[in-house]
Amino acid sequence: MSRIWMLGDNVNTDVIIPGRYNVTTDRAQLARYCLCEVLPAFGQQVQAGDVVMAGHNFGCGSSREHAPAALLASGVQVIIARSFARIFYRNAVNIGLPVLVCEDAVLNSIDGQEIEADLTTGIIRNRTTGQAFQAEPLDPFVERIVAAGGIIEYIRQEGTLR
Amino acid sequence: MGTLTEEIFSHKLGRAVEQDETVVVDVDRVMSHDTTTPLAIQAFRKLTRGDESGGRSGRVFDARRSHIVFDHIIPAATIAAATLHRDVRTFAREQDISILQEGICHQVMPERGYVIPGDIIVGADSHTCTYGALGAFATGMGSTDIGVAYATGRTWFRVPRTINIRLTGTLPFGVYAKDVTFEIVRQVGVDGANYRAIEYSGELIERMSVSERFTFCNMAIEMGGKAGLVAPDATTRAWLQGRTDRQYPMLAPRNPRYERVIEIDASQLQPTVACPPDVNNVVPVGELETVEIDQVFLGTCTNGRLDDLAIAAAILRGKTISPRTRMVVIPASREIYLEAMRLGYLEIFVQAGASVGTPGCGPCIGRHNGVLAPGERALTTMNRNFTGRMGDPTSEIYLGSPATVAATALTGHITDPRKFL
Ligand code: SF4
């Protein structure tokens, strides 16, 4: 049972975790205030495995990693967006927060529906409507980092960055 | 063969790279500043602690090519900032890194000769793209990436596609590099260059100083750009003279395949202002003359250089600023500060009623040196006008050229600089 939390375009890092809360690196604190200004119920009601969906340019703004860290701490399984801001995308991959790009899934889903996402195949199934979508494939290098659970784990496994 | 970005990557890797290909490269320099270093240290320690694989026993890859700059809150304005500085100093001492405390990272790195054409540089700050003005590939990253780069001297990139901005014509009276940059952002949009590099070329760019090129490349990120670049030429060489004695390749695009080419004739432009809350919200200055301004700010990595101060000093010479506004001036580096002092600019600003501050970021991120109260409005030479960036969440920021900022200081409302030039 994974619920969709739907957001619009240009959700910036200050919306994901407002600046006044990003002085902390405490995961519980970050999770509690994650998206508090746009989705006030999110911090209380999000369940492990839920999915955040968004429009274009998700995560624009600052290069600080509190934004993906807050989403990761909140337990969401994956972020599915029409597009991501570059630095956010890298930061998410680096800390092991899965991200998928899929126009169709976002355009054909609404907040509160049930969803299933297979991270290895990129197949996204909206269980409420029964529709299935294929996310854009990950770059093979990015896929390896994601599989390792983040870049630090990846380098530990490989012994170096290559 | 390829864009300047592809040429730089091909040169580094010793083989031809292609757009969209993922590569792992050695970086020439790694940079972080007082507010981003603590998290980078965390990632660095996580990676190097307890690692038996030799060569990475908790040391940075090369202390001479690792740079920590204190610029965001200097001198420390709060106990929290002072504590953060203390902890970063401890790390720097442990790693034999010398901390630079003489201005904004993006000004100090090039001034010190740490940026040369063909370099690949990563920094824990989104405006690291500024260094592309010297023909380097430089980009901002998050702290985990920077921690990894400090530990390994390497990073991964997807070789980006490139948008070419071709600038022609001559700058009309009262129009500056900043106004041209606003026009570029207006046309490309705030995410139009996401994942892409931007290469600036054309006769106008060729005639421009390195300082003006910094202004263009600095704001590549305001379009989502990964990097902003200008191919090195005689102007670049002259600027680097005396700053570095390292050899560098004069790389240039060769039969480049650009994703998009945008041509702008600067002769058609007029002085403009970027209105809150987005940088592409560009309006001719004449339409905003009724907007009252509580504070003007001249400085930052976008426009805190000697030529910027010179323009403002010419407007303010022998005058005093309007009693209904206040003015903050922060030279981008110590080198600029000293030169502005010798040339008498600082005296002009102080006589006019401005406060002149220590080289650094100043109030750009709303931590000190002139923060805004609820509902206040500022006109600044900064690169970002996100609501609340300079203080209270309801305070607003307008962006303009140094000339527009100086003219506005005299009247207290947004003013066309041509009236005072
Ligand atoms: S001057 Fe402003 S934009 Fe430039 S590095 Fe400092 S805080 Fe960032």
Coordinates of C-alpha atoms and ligand atoms in Angstrom, one line a residue:
Chain A
M1 CA 0.0 0.0 0.0
S2 CA 1.9 3.0 -1.3
R3 CA 0.2 6.3 -1.4
I4 CA 1.0 9.0 -3.9
W5 CA 1.8 12.5 -2.5
M6 CA 1.4 14.8 -5.5
L7 CA 3.3 18.1 -6.0
G8 CA 3.5 20.7 -8.8
D9 CA 6.3 22.2 -10.8
N10 CA 9.5 24.0 -9.5
V11 CA 9.3 22.6 -6.0
N12 CA 12.5 24.2 -4.5
T13 CA 14.7 22.9 -1.8
D14 CA 13.3 25.5 0.6
V15 CA 9.9 24.0 0.2
I16 CA 11.1 20.5 0.6
I17 CA 12.7 21.5 3.9
P18 CA 12.3 25.1 5.0
G19 CA 15.6 26.9 5.7
R20 CA 14.8 27.4 9.4
Y21 CA 14.8 23.6 9.9
N22 CA 17.8 22.7 7.9
V23 CA 20.3 23.7 10.5
T24 CA 19.8 20.2 11.9
T25 CA 21.2 16.9 10.6
D26 CA 18.8 15.0 12.9
R27 CA 16.8 12.7 10.7
A28 CA 13.6 12.7 12.8
Q29 CA 13.5 16.5 12.8
L30 CA 14.1 16.6 9.0
A31 CA 11.4 14.1 8.4
R32 CA 8.9 15.9 10.6
Y33 CA 9.2 19.2 8.8
C34 CA 9.7 17.8 5.3
L35 CA 7.2 19.5 2.9
C36 CA 5.4 21.0 5.8
E37 CA 4.5 24.2 4.0
V38 CA 2.9 22.6 0.9
L39 CA 1.7 19.3 2.3
P40 CA 1.0 19.9 6.0
A41 CA -0.2 16.4 6.6
F42 CA 2.9 14.8 5.0
G43 CA 5.1 14.8 8.1
Q44 CA 2.5 13.1 10.3
Q45 CA 0.9 10.7 7.8
V46 CA 3.6 9.6 5.4
Q47 CA 4.2 5.8 5.5
A48 CA 7.4 4.0 4.7
G49 CA 7.2 3.1 1.0
D50 CA 5.0 6.0 -0.1
V51 CA 5.8 7.8 -3.3
V52 CA 6.3 11.5 -3.9
M53 CA 5.3 12.7 -7.4
A54 CA 6.1 16.1 -8.9
G55 CA 6.1 18.1 -12.1
H56 CA 9.1 19.8 -13.7
N57 CA 12.4 20.9 -12.1
F58 CA 11.9 19.2 -8.8
G59 CA 14.5 20.2 -6.2
C60 CA 15.6 23.5 -7.7
G61 CA 17.5 26.1 -5.6
S62 CA 20.2 25.4 -3.2
S63 CA 22.9 22.7 -3.3
R64 CA 22.4 21.8 0.3
E65 CA 21.7 18.1 0.9
H66 CA 19.1 18.6 3.6
A67 CA 16.3 18.4 1.0
P68 CA 17.0 14.8 -0.3
A69 CA 18.0 13.8 3.2
A70 CA 14.7 14.9 4.6
L71 CA 12.8 13.0 2.0
L72 CA 14.9 9.9 2.6
A73 CA 14.3 10.2 6.4
S74 CA 10.6 10.4 5.8
G75 CA 10.7 6.9 4.4
V76 CA 9.5 7.6 0.9
Q77 CA 10.5 4.9 -1.5
V78 CA 11.1 6.9 -4.6
I79 CA 10.5 10.4 -6.1
I80 CA 8.9 10.3 -9.6
A81 CA 8.9 13.6 -11.4
R82 CA 8.6 15.0 -14.9
S83 CA 12.1 16.4 -14.5
F84 CA 14.6 17.1 -11.7
A85 CA 17.0 20.0 -11.0
R86 CA 20.5 18.8 -11.7
I87 CA 22.1 19.3 -8.3
F88 CA 19.1 17.7 -6.4
Y89 CA 19.3 14.7 -8.7
R90 CA 22.9 14.1 -8.0
N91 CA 22.5 14.6 -4.3
A92 CA 19.6 12.2 -4.2
V93 CA 21.5 9.5 -6.1
N94 CA 24.6 10.1 -3.9
I95 CA 22.7 9.6 -0.6
G96 CA 20.7 6.6 -2.0
L97 CA 17.3 8.2 -2.5
P98 CA 15.8 6.7 -5.7
V99 CA 14.6 9.1 -8.3
L100 CA 12.7 8.3 -11.6
V101 CA 11.8 10.5 -14.5
C102 CA 8.4 9.6 -15.9
E103 CA 6.1 12.2 -17.6
D104 CA 3.2 9.9 -18.2
A105 CA 3.0 8.5 -14.7
V106 CA 2.8 12.0 -13.3
L107 CA 0.3 13.3 -15.8
N108 CA -2.0 10.3 -15.2
S109 CA -2.0 10.1 -11.4
I110 CA -3.6 12.1 -8.7
D111 CA -2.8 12.7 -5.1
G112 CA -3.9 9.9 -2.7
Q113 CA -4.0 7.1 -5.3
E114 CA -2.2 3.8 -4.7
I115 CA 1.0 3.1 -6.6
E116 CA 3.7 0.5 -7.1
A117 CA 7.1 1.2 -8.5
D118 CA 9.7 -1.4 -9.5
L119 CA 13.1 0.3 -9.2
T120 CA 15.0 -2.2 -11.3
T121 CA 12.7 -2.3 -14.3
G122 CA 11.4 1.3 -14.0
I123 CA 7.8 0.0 -14.3
I124 CA 5.3 2.1 -12.4
R125 CA 1.8 0.8 -11.8
N126 CA -1.0 3.0 -10.6
R127 CA -3.1 0.5 -8.7
T128 CA -6.1 2.8 -8.4
T129 CA -6.5 3.2 -12.2
G130 CA -4.7 0.0 -13.3
Q131 CA -2.5 2.0 -15.7
A132 CA 1.2 1.1 -16.1
F133 CA 4.1 3.4 -17.2
Q134 CA 7.7 3.0 -18.1
A135 CA 10.1 5.4 -16.4
E136 CA 13.2 6.7 -18.4
P137 CA 16.0 4.2 -17.9
L138 CA 18.7 5.3 -15.4
D139 CA 22.2 5.9 -16.7
P140 CA 24.1 2.6 -16.1
F141 CA 26.6 4.4 -13.8
V142 CA 23.9 6.1 -11.8
E143 CA 22.1 2.7 -11.6
R144 CA 25.2 1.2 -10.0
I145 CA 25.3 4.0 -7.4
V146 CA 21.7 3.6 -6.6
A147 CA 22.0 -0.2 -6.3
A148 CA 24.9 0.2 -3.8
G149 CA 22.7 2.6 -1.7
G150 CA 24.7 5.8 -2.4
I151 CA 28.1 6.9 -3.6
I152 CA 29.9 6.3 -0.4
E153 CA 28.7 2.7 -0.3
Y154 CA 29.5 2.4 -4.0
I155 CA 33.1 3.6 -3.5
R156 CA 33.5 1.3 -0.4
Q157 CA 32.4 -1.7 -2.6
E158 CA 34.6 -0.8 -5.5
G159 CA 37.6 0.4 -3.5
T160 CA 37.7 3.5 -5.6
L161 CA 35.6 5.8 -7.8
R162 CA 35.7 4.4 -11.4
Chain B
M1 CA 35.9 17.7 -32.1
G2 CA 33.0 19.3 -30.2
T3 CA 31.8 22.0 -27.8
L4 CA 34.3 23.6 -25.5
T5 CA 32.9 21.4 -22.7
E6 CA 33.6 18.2 -24.8
E7 CA 37.0 19.5 -25.7
I8 CA 37.9 20.0 -22.0
F9 CA 36.7 16.5 -21.1
S10 CA 38.4 14.9 -24.1
H11 CA 41.6 16.7 -23.3
K12 CA 41.5 15.5 -19.7
L13 CA 40.6 11.9 -20.5
G14 CA 42.9 11.6 -23.5
R15 CA 40.1 10.3 -25.7
A16 CA 37.1 11.8 -27.5
V17 CA 34.0 12.0 -25.3
E18 CA 30.4 12.3 -26.4
Q19 CA 27.5 14.2 -25.0
D20 CA 25.3 12.3 -22.5
E21 CA 28.2 9.9 -21.8
T22 CA 29.0 9.3 -18.1
V23 CA 32.6 9.8 -17.2
V24 CA 34.8 9.6 -14.1
V25 CA 37.5 12.3 -14.1
D26 CA 40.3 13.6 -12.0
V27 CA 39.5 17.1 -10.8
D28 CA 42.1 19.9 -10.7
R29 CA 40.7 21.7 -7.7
V30 CA 38.0 21.1 -5.0
M31 CA 36.5 24.1 -3.2
S32 CA 34.1 24.5 -0.3
H33 CA 33.3 27.5 1.9
D34 CA 32.5 28.1 5.6
T35 CA 28.8 27.0 5.4
T36 CA 29.2 24.0 3.1
T37 CA 32.5 22.6 4.5
P38 CA 31.0 21.0 7.7
L39 CA 28.7 18.7 5.7
A40 CA 31.5 17.9 3.2
I41 CA 33.7 16.9 6.1
Q42 CA 31.0 14.6 7.4
A43 CA 30.9 12.8 4.0
F44 CA 34.7 12.8 3.8
R45 CA 35.0 11.2 7.2
K46 CA 32.3 8.7 6.4
L47 CA 34.2 7.6 3.3
T48 CA 37.7 7.6 4.7
R49 CA 37.2 6.4 8.2
G50 CA 38.0 2.7 8.8
D51 CA 39.0 2.2 5.2
E52 CA 41.9 -0.2 4.8
S53 CA 42.3 0.2 1.1
G54 CA 45.5 2.2 1.4
G55 CA 46.1 5.7 -0.1
R56 CA 42.9 6.9 1.5
S57 CA 43.7 7.0 5.2
G58 CA 41.7 10.0 6.0
R59 CA 43.7 12.5 4.1
V60 CA 42.5 14.8 1.3
F61 CA 43.7 13.8 -2.1
D62 CA 46.0 16.9 -2.4
A63 CA 46.1 19.6 0.2
R64 CA 47.4 22.2 -2.3
R65 CA 44.5 21.6 -4.6
S66 CA 41.9 21.6 -1.8
H67 CA 40.6 25.0 -1.0
I68 CA 38.4 26.2 1.9
V69 CA 37.3 29.8 1.7
F70 CA 35.7 31.7 4.6
D71 CA 33.4 34.2 3.0
H72 CA 29.7 33.6 3.8
I73 CA 29.8 34.9 7.4
I74 CA 33.0 36.7 8.1
P75 CA 33.9 37.9 10.6
A76 CA 31.6 35.5 12.4
A77 CA 28.3 37.2 13.2
T78 CA 27.0 34.7 15.7
I79 CA 28.3 32.2 18.2
A80 CA 27.0 29.4 15.9
A81 CA 29.0 30.8 13.0
A82 CA 32.1 31.2 15.1
T83 CA 31.8 27.6 16.3
L84 CA 31.4 26.4 12.8
H85 CA 34.5 28.3 11.7
R86 CA 36.4 26.9 14.6
D87 CA 35.5 23.3 13.7
V88 CA 36.4 23.9 10.0
R89 CA 39.8 25.4 11.1
T90 CA 40.5 22.3 13.1
F91 CA 39.8 20.1 10.0
A92 CA 42.0 22.4 7.8
R93 CA 44.9 22.2 10.2
E94 CA 44.6 18.5 10.4
Q95 CA 44.7 18.3 6.6
D96 CA 47.3 21.0 6.0
I97 CA 44.9 23.0 4.0
S98 CA 45.3 26.8 4.2
I99 CA 42.0 28.6 4.7
L100 CA 41.5 31.6 2.4
Q101 CA 39.9 34.5 4.1
E102 CA 40.2 37.4 1.7
G103 CA 36.9 37.6 -0.1
I104 CA 34.2 35.6 -2.0
C105 CA 35.3 32.2 -3.0
H106 CA 34.4 32.7 -6.7
Q107 CA 36.5 35.9 -6.8
V108 CA 39.5 34.6 -4.7
M109 CA 39.9 31.3 -6.6
P110 CA 40.6 32.9 -10.0
E111 CA 42.5 35.9 -8.5
R112 CA 44.9 33.4 -6.8
G113 CA 45.6 31.8 -10.1
Y114 CA 43.8 28.6 -9.0
V115 CA 41.7 28.5 -12.2
I116 CA 43.3 28.1 -15.6
P117 CA 41.8 27.2 -19.0
G118 CA 41.1 23.5 -19.4
D119 CA 40.7 22.8 -15.7
I120 CA 37.9 20.8 -14.2
I121 CA 36.9 22.2 -10.8
V122 CA 34.1 21.3 -8.4
G123 CA 32.9 23.4 -5.6
A124 CA 30.3 23.1 -2.8
D125 CA 28.5 26.2 -4.0
S126 CA 26.1 26.6 -6.9
H127 CA 27.9 29.6 -8.3
T128 CA 31.2 27.7 -8.9
C129 CA 30.1 28.0 -12.6
T130 CA 31.7 31.5 -12.5
Y131 CA 35.2 30.0 -13.2
G132 CA 34.1 29.1 -16.7
A133 CA 34.8 32.7 -17.7
L134 CA 38.5 31.6 -17.9
G135 CA 37.7 28.6 -20.0
A136 CA 37.6 26.0 -17.2
F137 CA 34.8 23.5 -16.7
A138 CA 33.5 24.3 -13.2
T139 CA 30.3 23.3 -11.4
G140 CA 28.6 23.4 -8.1
M141 CA 27.8 20.2 -6.2
G142 CA 26.3 19.0 -2.9
S143 CA 28.4 18.1 0.1
T144 CA 28.6 14.4 -0.4
D145 CA 30.0 14.9 -3.9
I146 CA 32.5 17.4 -2.5
G147 CA 33.5 15.1 0.4
V148 CA 34.1 12.3 -2.2
A149 CA 36.2 14.7 -4.3
Y150 CA 38.3 15.8 -1.3
A151 CA 38.9 12.1 -0.5
T152 CA 39.5 10.7 -4.0
G153 CA 40.4 13.7 -6.2
R154 CA 37.7 12.4 -8.6
T155 CA 34.1 12.8 -9.5
W156 CA 31.6 11.6 -12.1
F157 CA 29.8 13.7 -14.7
R158 CA 27.4 13.2 -17.5
V159 CA 29.0 15.1 -20.3
P160 CA 26.3 17.8 -20.8
R161 CA 24.7 19.1 -24.0
T162 CA 25.4 22.7 -24.7
I163 CA 23.4 25.9 -25.4
N164 CA 25.4 28.5 -27.3
I165 CA 24.6 32.2 -26.6
R166 CA 26.0 34.4 -29.3
L167 CA 26.2 38.0 -28.4
T168 CA 26.7 40.7 -31.0
G169 CA 26.4 44.5 -31.2
T170 CA 27.7 47.1 -28.8
L171 CA 26.4 48.0 -25.3
P172 CA 24.1 51.1 -25.5
F173 CA 24.6 54.0 -23.1
G174 CA 23.7 52.9 -19.6
V175 CA 23.5 49.1 -20.5
Y176 CA 26.0 46.7 -18.9
A177 CA 26.9 43.0 -18.8
K178 CA 24.3 42.5 -16.1
D179 CA 21.5 43.8 -18.3
V180 CA 22.6 41.5 -21.1
T181 CA 22.6 38.6 -18.6
F182 CA 19.0 39.4 -17.6
E183 CA 18.0 39.3 -21.2
I184 CA 19.6 35.9 -21.6
V185 CA 17.8 34.5 -18.5
R186 CA 14.6 36.0 -19.8
Q187 CA 14.9 34.2 -23.1
V188 CA 16.2 30.9 -21.7
G189 CA 14.0 30.7 -18.6
V190 CA 14.9 29.7 -15.0
D191 CA 15.3 26.0 -15.9
G192 CA 15.9 26.3 -19.7
A193 CA 19.5 25.2 -19.3
N194 CA 19.0 22.4 -16.7
Y195 CA 21.7 19.7 -17.1
R196 CA 23.3 21.8 -19.9
A197 CA 26.4 23.8 -20.3
I198 CA 26.2 27.3 -21.7
E199 CA 28.9 28.6 -24.0
Y200 CA 29.0 32.3 -24.5
S201 CA 30.5 33.5 -27.8
G202 CA 30.3 36.3 -30.4
E203 CA 32.0 39.6 -31.0
L204 CA 30.5 41.3 -27.8
I205 CA 32.0 38.5 -25.6
E206 CA 35.3 38.8 -27.4
R207 CA 35.5 42.5 -26.6
M208 CA 34.5 42.0 -23.0
S209 CA 36.8 42.0 -19.9
V210 CA 37.2 39.0 -17.8
S211 CA 35.2 40.7 -15.1
E212 CA 32.2 41.1 -17.4
R213 CA 32.7 37.4 -18.5
F214 CA 32.5 36.5 -14.8
T215 CA 29.1 38.2 -14.5
F216 CA 27.8 36.1 -17.4
C217 CA 29.1 32.7 -16.3
N218 CA 28.1 33.4 -12.7
M219 CA 24.5 33.5 -13.6
A220 CA 24.5 30.3 -15.8
I221 CA 23.0 28.5 -12.7
E222 CA 20.1 31.0 -12.7
M223 CA 19.0 29.1 -15.8
G224 CA 19.7 25.7 -14.2
G225 CA 23.0 25.5 -16.1
K226 CA 25.7 23.1 -15.0
A227 CA 28.5 25.3 -16.3
G228 CA 28.9 28.6 -18.2
L229 CA 32.0 28.9 -20.4
V230 CA 33.9 31.4 -22.5
A231 CA 36.7 30.1 -24.7
P232 CA 40.1 31.4 -23.6
D233 CA 41.7 34.2 -25.7
A234 CA 44.2 37.0 -25.5
T235 CA 42.1 38.8 -22.8
T236 CA 42.2 35.6 -20.7
R237 CA 45.9 35.3 -21.1
A238 CA 46.5 38.9 -20.1
W239 CA 44.3 38.5 -17.0
L240 CA 46.2 35.3 -16.0
Q241 CA 49.6 36.9 -16.5
G242 CA 51.2 37.2 -13.1
R243 CA 48.5 35.1 -11.4
T244 CA 49.8 31.7 -12.5
D245 CA 52.9 30.3 -14.1
R246 CA 51.3 27.0 -15.0
Q247 CA 51.0 26.1 -18.7
Y248 CA 47.5 25.8 -20.0
P249 CA 45.9 24.6 -23.2
M250 CA 44.0 27.2 -25.3
L251 CA 41.1 24.9 -26.0
A252 CA 38.3 26.1 -28.2
P253 CA 35.1 24.5 -29.7
R254 CA 35.9 22.6 -32.9
N255 CA 32.9 21.9 -35.1
P256 CA 30.6 22.0 -32.1
R257 CA 27.2 20.4 -32.1
Y258 CA 25.0 22.8 -30.0
E259 CA 21.6 21.7 -28.8
R260 CA 20.4 25.3 -29.3
V261 CA 21.8 28.6 -30.4
I262 CA 20.4 31.9 -29.1
E263 CA 21.5 35.1 -30.8
I264 CA 21.2 38.4 -28.9
D265 CA 22.0 41.8 -30.4
A266 CA 23.0 43.9 -27.3
S267 CA 22.5 47.1 -29.3
Q268 CA 18.8 46.7 -28.9
L269 CA 18.8 46.4 -25.1
Q270 CA 18.1 49.0 -22.3
P271 CA 18.7 49.1 -18.6
T272 CA 16.6 46.5 -16.8
V273 CA 15.7 45.1 -13.4
A274 CA 14.8 41.5 -12.5
C275 CA 11.8 41.7 -10.2
P276 CA 11.1 39.3 -7.4
P277 CA 10.7 36.4 -7.1
D278 CA 12.3 35.0 -10.3
V279 CA 15.4 36.1 -12.2
N280 CA 13.5 35.9 -15.6
N281 CA 11.0 38.5 -14.4
V282 CA 12.8 41.2 -16.3
V283 CA 11.3 44.7 -16.6
P284 CA 12.8 47.9 -18.2
V285 CA 14.0 50.1 -15.4
G286 CA 11.8 53.0 -16.6
E287 CA 8.6 51.1 -15.7
L288 CA 9.6 50.7 -12.1
E289 CA 10.4 54.2 -11.1
T290 CA 7.6 54.3 -8.5
V291 CA 9.1 51.4 -6.6
E292 CA 10.6 52.7 -3.3
I293 CA 13.7 51.0 -2.1
D294 CA 14.8 50.6 1.6
Q295 CA 18.3 49.3 0.9
V296 CA 20.7 49.1 -2.0
F297 CA 23.6 46.7 -2.0
L298 CA 26.6 46.8 -4.3
G299 CA 28.8 43.6 -4.1
T300 CA 28.7 39.8 -4.5
C301 CA 30.4 37.4 -6.9
T302 CA 28.2 38.7 -9.7
N303 CA 29.1 42.4 -9.5
G304 CA 31.5 43.3 -6.6
R305 CA 34.6 43.8 -8.8
L306 CA 36.7 46.9 -9.4
D307 CA 34.9 47.9 -12.7
D308 CA 31.5 47.6 -10.9
L309 CA 32.7 49.8 -8.0
A310 CA 34.1 52.3 -10.5
I311 CA 30.8 52.7 -12.3
A312 CA 29.0 53.3 -9.0
A313 CA 31.7 55.7 -7.7
A314 CA 31.4 57.8 -10.9
I315 CA 27.7 58.2 -10.2
L316 CA 28.0 58.9 -6.5
R317 CA 31.1 61.2 -6.5
G318 CA 30.4 64.3 -4.5
K319 CA 26.8 63.3 -3.8
T320 CA 24.9 61.8 -0.8
I321 CA 22.4 59.0 -0.9
S322 CA 18.7 59.6 -0.4
P323 CA 17.7 59.8 3.3
R324 CA 14.9 57.3 2.6
T325 CA 17.3 54.5 1.7
R326 CA 20.5 53.0 3.0
M327 CA 23.5 51.6 1.0
V328 CA 25.9 48.7 1.7
V329 CA 29.0 48.2 -0.4
I330 CA 31.1 45.1 -0.1
P331 CA 34.1 44.6 -2.5
A332 CA 34.3 41.0 -3.6
S333 CA 37.9 40.5 -2.5
R334 CA 40.8 42.1 -0.6
E335 CA 42.6 42.8 -3.9
I336 CA 39.6 44.8 -5.1
Y337 CA 39.2 46.5 -1.7
L338 CA 42.7 47.7 -1.7
E339 CA 42.6 48.9 -5.3
A340 CA 39.3 50.7 -4.7
M341 CA 40.9 52.3 -1.6
R342 CA 43.9 53.6 -3.6
L343 CA 41.6 54.9 -6.4
G344 CA 39.4 56.8 -3.9
Y345 CA 36.2 54.8 -4.6
L346 CA 35.7 53.7 -1.0
E347 CA 36.0 57.3 0.2
I348 CA 33.3 58.3 -2.3
F349 CA 31.0 55.6 -1.0
V350 CA 31.6 56.5 2.7
Q351 CA 31.2 60.2 2.0
A352 CA 27.9 59.5 0.2
G353 CA 26.6 57.7 3.3
A354 CA 27.2 54.1 2.5
S355 CA 28.6 51.4 4.8
V356 CA 31.6 49.7 3.4
G357 CA 32.1 46.1 4.6
T358 CA 34.7 43.4 4.8
P359 CA 35.2 41.5 1.5
G360 CA 32.9 38.5 1.5
C361 CA 29.3 37.6 0.7
G362 CA 27.9 40.3 3.0
P363 CA 24.1 40.4 3.2
C364 CA 23.7 38.2 0.0
I365 CA 22.2 35.3 2.0
G366 CA 20.7 37.4 4.8
R367 CA 23.0 36.4 7.6
H368 CA 24.6 39.8 8.5
N369 CA 25.8 43.2 7.3
G370 CA 22.4 44.6 6.3
V371 CA 19.5 42.1 6.6
L372 CA 16.0 43.2 5.7
A373 CA 13.0 43.7 7.9
P374 CA 9.5 42.3 7.2
G375 CA 8.1 43.9 4.0
E376 CA 11.3 45.8 3.1
R377 CA 12.5 46.0 -0.4
A378 CA 16.1 46.0 -1.7
L379 CA 17.7 46.7 -5.0
T380 CA 21.0 44.8 -5.3
T381 CA 23.7 43.6 -7.7
M382 CA 23.2 40.0 -6.6
N383 CA 22.3 37.1 -8.8
R384 CA 19.2 35.8 -7.0
N385 CA 16.0 37.6 -6.1
F386 CA 14.2 34.7 -4.2
T387 CA 11.8 36.3 -1.7
G388 CA 13.3 36.3 1.8
R389 CA 16.9 35.5 0.8
M390 CA 18.2 38.7 2.4
G391 CA 16.3 38.5 5.7
D392 CA 12.7 38.3 6.7
P393 CA 10.7 35.8 4.6
T394 CA 8.5 38.7 3.3
S395 CA 11.3 41.0 2.2
E396 CA 11.7 41.5 -1.5
I397 CA 14.8 41.7 -3.7
Y398 CA 15.1 43.5 -7.1
L399 CA 18.3 42.9 -9.1
G400 CA 20.1 45.5 -11.3
S401 CA 23.4 46.6 -12.7
P402 CA 25.9 48.5 -10.4
A403 CA 24.8 51.7 -12.3
T404 CA 21.1 51.2 -11.6
V405 CA 21.9 50.4 -8.0
A406 CA 24.0 53.6 -7.5
A407 CA 21.4 55.8 -9.3
T408 CA 18.7 54.3 -7.0
A409 CA 20.8 55.0 -3.9
L410 CA 20.6 58.8 -4.8
T411 CA 16.8 58.9 -5.2
G412 CA 15.4 56.1 -2.9
H413 CA 13.3 54.6 -5.7
I414 CA 14.3 52.5 -8.7
T415 CA 16.0 54.9 -11.1
D416 CA 17.2 54.8 -14.7
P417 CA 21.0 55.2 -14.4
R418 CA 21.2 57.2 -17.6
K419 CA 20.0 60.2 -15.7
F420 CA 23.2 60.3 -13.7
L421 CA 25.8 59.1 -16.1
Ligands
SF4_1 S1 28.2 36.5 -3.0 FE1 26.1 35.6 -2.7 S2 25.9 34.3 -4.6 FE2 28.1 34.7 -4.4 S3 28.9 33.0 -3.3 FE3 28.4 34.6 -1.8 S4 26.3 34.1 -1.1 FE4 26.7 32.9 -3.0

